[in-house]
Amino acid sequence: MKNEKYLGVEVSTYSMDEILLKLDNVILENKKTFIVAINPEKIMKAQDDNSLLELINSADLKIPDGSGVVLASRLSNGNIKSRVTGIDLMKNICIGASKKKYKIFLLGAKPEVARRASEKLKEEINDIQIVGVQDGYFKDEEKVINEINDSGANILFVALGSPMQEKWITKNMDRLNCNIFMGVGGSFDVICGDINRAPVWMQKCGSEWVYRLIKEPRRISRVKVLPMFILKTLSRRD
Ligand code: UDP
């Protein structure tokens, strides 16, 4: 795996196409892969939480989800040239899965949000096979594990927010028969239309976070770690 390290957190340098190819092989070879989306907020959180740092680094693919990570790589002559956002990767996995008839399970978000996200994906992607949907406010974990296994899903998207989703995946991955496990944060809310993504020009120039901040001002405490992340990264790259 090709990785760069920022403040002790590994980030994969693979492009979207390289990742999709790898994931296809994971299913064909019936292996398991855990994907985590990395942004400055997660990296800074991991500075005070060693178990979170280890958990993130234990993932098989750590995608450069945040524009701050791409900036840090550019400033330190790294090889990460563009973002691979969680939501774009999720949608591309869904498109690829529809062609190969791989089965998908959606776990997480508020009741109804996961179901509406599933309906939306079915509208947008021909032949997509979503074999199960479960909101993220369940009590009986065993029941959910059995439901996922009984569905025969190859791909599990977990939208419980971070780091809960990453902890949930690492705790249960061995007992689940899926091949691809990906934490997708608020992606179901975006897919079903409850939260809008920034216009494409903002996504392209790395300022999607500004849009999200305007729409959800409560995210200020999450965004304000960005300057500190860049400063710390420039003074230390490991
Ligand atoms: N969520 C959930 N169960 C919980 C807590 C949160 O399913 O116990 C969902 C919540 O409804 C939302 C997602 O997790 O859909 C978190 O979204 P957010 O944008 O905060 O995640 P991030 O990508 O920032 O980690």
Short mmCIF file of C-alpha atoms and ligand atoms in Angstrom, two decimals:
data_model
loop_
_atom_site.label_atom_id
_atom_site.label_comp_id
_atom_site.label_asym_id
_atom_site.label_seq_id
_atom_site.Cartn_x
_atom_site.Cartn_y
_atom_site.Cartn_z
CA MET A 1 0.00 0.00 0.00
CA LYS A 2 1.30 3.46 -0.89
CA ASN A 3 0.92 5.83 2.06
CA GLU A 4 2.11 9.23 3.25
CA LYS A 5 2.08 10.15 6.92
CA TYR A 6 0.71 13.38 8.37
CA LEU A 7 1.17 13.85 12.12
CA GLY A 8 1.43 10.10 12.47
CA VAL A 9 -1.70 9.34 10.44
CA GLU A 10 -1.32 7.42 7.21
CA VAL A 11 -3.04 8.58 4.03
CA SER A 12 -3.13 6.52 0.82
CA THR A 13 -1.79 8.15 -2.32
CA TYR A 14 -3.88 6.09 -4.75
CA SER A 15 -6.13 7.81 -7.26
CA MET A 16 -9.87 7.08 -7.51
CA ASP A 17 -9.32 4.71 -10.47
CA GLU A 18 -6.56 2.78 -8.70
CA ILE A 19 -8.75 2.37 -5.63
CA LEU A 20 -11.72 1.11 -7.66
CA LEU A 21 -9.51 -1.46 -9.35
CA LYS A 22 -8.15 -2.65 -6.00
CA LEU A 23 -11.66 -2.95 -4.56
CA ASP A 24 -12.84 -5.02 -7.49
CA ASN A 25 -9.97 -7.44 -6.83
CA VAL A 26 -10.86 -7.56 -3.13
CA ILE A 27 -14.30 -8.92 -4.03
CA LEU A 28 -13.07 -11.25 -6.75
CA GLU A 29 -10.51 -12.75 -4.36
CA ASN A 30 -13.05 -12.80 -1.50
CA LYS A 31 -10.82 -10.74 0.80
CA LYS A 32 -11.78 -8.00 3.27
CA THR A 33 -10.93 -4.32 3.10
CA PHE A 34 -11.65 -1.50 5.52
CA ILE A 35 -11.75 2.02 4.05
CA VAL A 36 -11.51 5.14 6.18
CA ALA A 37 -11.84 8.73 4.94
CA ILE A 38 -9.13 11.04 6.27
CA ASN A 39 -9.54 14.77 6.88
CA PRO A 40 -7.64 17.25 9.10
CA GLU A 41 -10.32 17.00 11.77
CA LYS A 42 -9.77 13.26 12.14
CA ILE A 43 -5.99 13.68 12.12
CA MET A 44 -6.15 16.31 14.87
CA LYS A 45 -8.57 14.19 16.92
CA ALA A 46 -6.13 11.30 16.67
CA GLN A 47 -3.35 13.46 18.19
CA ASP A 48 -5.05 13.21 21.58
CA ASP A 49 -6.32 9.68 21.18
CA ASN A 50 -3.72 7.03 20.50
CA SER A 51 -6.27 4.26 20.11
CA LEU A 52 -7.99 6.29 17.37
CA LEU A 53 -4.64 6.85 15.66
CA GLU A 54 -3.94 3.11 15.70
CA LEU A 55 -7.45 2.35 14.52
CA ILE A 56 -7.16 4.72 11.53
CA ASN A 57 -3.73 3.40 10.61
CA SER A 58 -5.04 -0.17 10.79
CA ALA A 59 -7.43 0.52 7.89
CA ASP A 60 -6.45 -0.95 4.54
CA LEU A 61 -7.23 2.21 2.58
CA LYS A 62 -7.10 5.70 4.03
CA ILE A 63 -8.54 7.98 1.40
CA PRO A 64 -7.62 11.70 1.22
CA ASP A 65 -11.15 12.97 1.80
CA GLY A 66 -10.36 16.48 3.07
CA SER A 67 -8.84 19.28 0.97
CA GLY A 68 -6.56 20.08 3.94
CA VAL A 69 -4.85 16.71 3.45
CA VAL A 70 -4.21 17.46 -0.24
CA LEU A 71 -2.85 20.89 0.71
CA ALA A 72 -0.55 19.35 3.32
CA SER A 73 0.74 16.89 0.72
CA ARG A 74 1.35 19.65 -1.83
CA LEU A 75 3.17 21.83 0.70
CA SER A 76 5.46 18.99 1.67
CA ASN A 77 6.10 17.75 -1.90
CA GLY A 78 3.98 14.66 -1.41
CA ASN A 79 2.18 12.62 -4.03
CA ILE A 80 -1.48 13.22 -3.16
CA LYS A 81 -2.66 15.33 -6.07
CA SER A 82 -6.40 15.41 -5.55
CA ARG A 83 -9.10 14.50 -3.08
CA VAL A 84 -10.83 11.15 -3.11
CA THR A 85 -13.95 12.10 -1.21
CA GLY A 86 -15.91 9.51 0.71
CA ILE A 87 -19.15 10.33 -1.08
CA ASP A 88 -17.60 10.20 -4.57
CA LEU A 89 -15.91 6.90 -3.79
CA MET A 90 -19.15 5.52 -2.37
CA LYS A 91 -21.07 6.48 -5.53
CA ASN A 92 -18.37 5.06 -7.79
CA ILE A 93 -18.36 1.82 -5.81
CA CYS A 94 -22.16 1.67 -6.24
CA ILE A 95 -21.88 2.21 -10.01
CA GLY A 96 -19.19 -0.48 -10.31
CA ALA A 97 -21.19 -2.85 -8.11
CA SER A 98 -24.31 -2.42 -10.26
CA LYS A 99 -22.37 -3.61 -13.32
CA LYS A 100 -20.95 -6.65 -11.53
CA LYS A 101 -24.12 -7.46 -9.55
CA TYR A 102 -22.34 -7.02 -6.21
CA LYS A 103 -24.70 -6.59 -3.28
CA ILE A 104 -24.80 -3.51 -1.06
CA PHE A 105 -26.00 -2.93 2.53
CA LEU A 106 -26.60 0.57 3.95
CA LEU A 107 -26.14 0.89 7.70
CA GLY A 108 -26.56 4.16 9.60
CA ALA A 109 -28.16 7.61 9.67
CA LYS A 110 -31.56 8.51 11.08
CA PRO A 111 -34.55 6.24 10.55
CA GLU A 112 -35.92 6.93 7.06
CA VAL A 113 -32.71 8.65 5.87
CA ALA A 114 -31.01 5.34 5.01
CA ARG A 115 -34.19 4.09 3.34
CA ARG A 116 -34.58 7.31 1.31
CA ALA A 117 -30.88 7.21 0.38
CA SER A 118 -31.42 3.65 -0.83
CA GLU A 119 -34.42 4.74 -2.97
CA LYS A 120 -32.40 7.61 -4.42
CA LEU A 121 -29.49 5.34 -5.34
CA LYS A 122 -31.92 2.93 -7.00
CA GLU A 123 -33.38 5.82 -9.03
CA GLU A 124 -29.95 7.05 -10.08
CA ILE A 125 -28.10 3.78 -10.74
CA ASN A 126 -29.63 1.12 -12.97
CA ASP A 127 -29.48 -2.44 -11.65
CA ILE A 128 -27.98 -1.47 -8.28
CA GLN A 129 -28.60 -4.24 -5.75
CA ILE A 130 -29.23 -2.79 -2.31
CA VAL A 131 -30.02 -5.88 -0.29
CA GLY A 132 -30.52 -4.28 3.12
CA VAL A 133 -31.00 -1.00 4.94
CA GLN A 134 -30.75 -0.34 8.69
CA ASP A 135 -30.72 3.02 10.47
CA GLY A 136 -27.92 3.88 12.87
CA TYR A 137 -29.93 4.04 16.08
CA PHE A 138 -30.30 0.32 16.74
CA LYS A 139 -29.97 -1.39 20.13
CA ASP A 140 -29.55 -5.02 19.15
CA GLU A 141 -26.13 -5.31 17.48
CA GLU A 142 -26.38 -9.10 17.07
CA LYS A 143 -29.59 -8.74 15.12
CA VAL A 144 -27.99 -6.20 12.79
CA ILE A 145 -24.94 -8.43 12.24
CA ASN A 146 -27.23 -11.35 11.37
CA GLU A 147 -29.30 -9.18 9.03
CA ILE A 148 -26.17 -8.05 7.16
CA ASN A 149 -24.85 -11.60 6.88
CA ASP A 150 -28.23 -13.01 5.82
CA SER A 151 -28.49 -10.34 3.10
CA GLY A 152 -25.39 -11.73 1.36
CA ALA A 153 -23.98 -8.19 0.98
CA ASN A 154 -20.47 -7.82 -0.46
CA ILE A 155 -20.26 -4.13 0.36
CA LEU A 156 -21.19 -2.45 3.65
CA PHE A 157 -21.44 1.33 3.92
CA VAL A 158 -21.51 2.48 7.56
CA ALA A 159 -22.83 5.99 8.27
CA LEU A 160 -22.59 6.38 12.05
CA GLY A 161 -20.30 9.44 12.11
CA SER A 162 -16.66 9.36 13.07
CA PRO A 163 -15.07 7.72 15.02
CA MET A 164 -18.11 5.60 15.93
CA GLN A 165 -18.36 4.06 12.46
CA GLU A 166 -14.65 3.15 12.35
CA LYS A 167 -14.88 1.59 15.83
CA TRP A 168 -18.00 -0.32 14.85
CA ILE A 169 -16.38 -1.69 11.70
CA THR A 170 -13.15 -2.83 13.39
CA LYS A 171 -15.10 -4.42 16.22
CA ASN A 172 -17.40 -6.41 13.93
CA MET A 173 -15.49 -6.94 10.69
CA ASP A 174 -14.40 -10.49 11.55
CA ARG A 175 -17.98 -11.59 12.13
CA LEU A 176 -19.33 -10.02 8.95
CA ASN A 177 -19.15 -11.77 5.60
CA CYS A 178 -18.81 -8.60 3.51
CA ASN A 179 -15.69 -7.78 1.50
CA ILE A 180 -15.72 -3.99 1.55
CA PHE A 181 -16.33 -2.01 4.74
CA MET A 182 -16.45 1.74 4.40
CA GLY A 183 -17.26 4.47 6.91
CA VAL A 184 -19.22 7.17 5.06
CA GLY A 185 -20.19 9.73 7.75
CA GLY A 186 -23.06 11.95 6.64
CA SER A 187 -23.17 10.60 3.06
CA PHE A 188 -26.66 9.07 3.34
CA ASP A 189 -27.99 12.51 4.38
CA VAL A 190 -26.36 14.01 1.28
CA ILE A 191 -27.58 11.27 -1.07
CA CYS A 192 -31.19 11.53 0.08
CA GLY A 193 -31.02 15.32 -0.35
CA ASP A 194 -31.35 16.40 3.30
CA ILE A 195 -27.89 18.00 3.13
CA ASN A 196 -26.68 19.63 -0.10
CA ARG A 197 -23.14 19.36 -1.36
CA ALA A 198 -21.28 22.50 -2.37
CA PRO A 199 -21.44 23.59 -6.03
CA VAL A 200 -18.94 21.71 -8.21
CA TRP A 201 -16.67 24.77 -8.62
CA MET A 202 -16.28 24.94 -4.82
CA GLN A 203 -15.58 21.19 -4.65
CA LYS A 204 -12.91 21.60 -7.36
CA CYS A 205 -11.10 24.48 -5.68
CA GLY A 206 -11.02 22.72 -2.32
CA SER A 207 -13.46 25.00 -0.54
CA GLU A 208 -16.35 22.58 0.05
CA TRP A 209 -15.71 22.98 3.78
CA VAL A 210 -16.59 26.72 3.50
CA TYR A 211 -19.98 25.80 2.02
CA ARG A 212 -20.67 23.21 4.72
CA LEU A 213 -19.70 25.73 7.38
CA ILE A 214 -22.14 28.33 6.00
CA LYS A 215 -24.91 25.71 5.86
CA GLU A 216 -24.08 24.17 9.24
CA PRO A 217 -22.40 26.86 11.43
CA ARG A 218 -22.22 24.38 14.34
CA ARG A 219 -19.34 22.76 12.42
CA ILE A 220 -17.06 25.71 13.31
CA SER A 221 -15.36 23.77 16.11
CA ARG A 222 -14.57 21.03 13.58
CA VAL A 223 -13.24 23.37 10.88
CA LYS A 224 -11.08 25.56 13.09
CA VAL A 225 -8.52 22.79 13.49
CA LEU A 226 -7.50 23.25 9.83
CA PRO A 227 -4.91 26.08 10.28
CA MET A 228 -3.36 24.25 13.23
CA PHE A 229 -3.19 21.06 11.19
CA ILE A 230 -1.33 22.83 8.35
CA LEU A 231 1.07 24.59 10.76
CA LYS A 232 1.85 21.38 12.62
CA THR A 233 2.28 19.42 9.40
CA LEU A 234 4.76 21.93 8.02
CA SER A 235 6.84 21.80 11.17
CA ARG A 236 6.76 17.99 11.43
CA ARG A 237 6.10 15.34 8.80
CA ASP A 238 5.84 11.85 10.25
N1 UDP B 1 -25.52 8.72 13.27
C1 UDP B 1 -26.07 7.45 13.48
N2 UDP B 1 -26.10 6.93 14.75
C2 UDP B 1 -25.62 7.61 15.81
C3 UDP B 1 -25.04 8.88 15.60
C4 UDP B 1 -25.00 9.41 14.31
O1 UDP B 1 -26.51 6.81 12.53
O2 UDP B 1 -25.69 7.08 16.93
C5 UDP B 1 -25.51 9.27 11.91
C6 UDP B 1 -26.17 10.62 11.76
O3 UDP B 1 -27.58 10.46 11.66
C7 UDP B 1 -25.53 11.12 10.47
C8 UDP B 1 -24.13 10.49 10.53
O4 UDP B 1 -24.17 9.49 11.53
O5 UDP B 1 -26.22 10.58 9.36
C9 UDP B 1 -23.03 11.49 10.95
O6 UDP B 1 -22.89 12.48 10.02
P1 UDP B 1 -21.69 13.56 10.14
O7 UDP B 1 -21.80 14.45 8.95
O8 UDP B 1 -21.69 14.18 11.49
O9 UDP B 1 -20.46 12.58 10.03
P2 UDP B 1 -18.94 12.90 9.74
O10 UDP B 1 -18.75 12.55 8.30
O11 UDP B 1 -18.71 14.37 9.97
O12 UDP B 1 -18.24 11.99 10.67
#
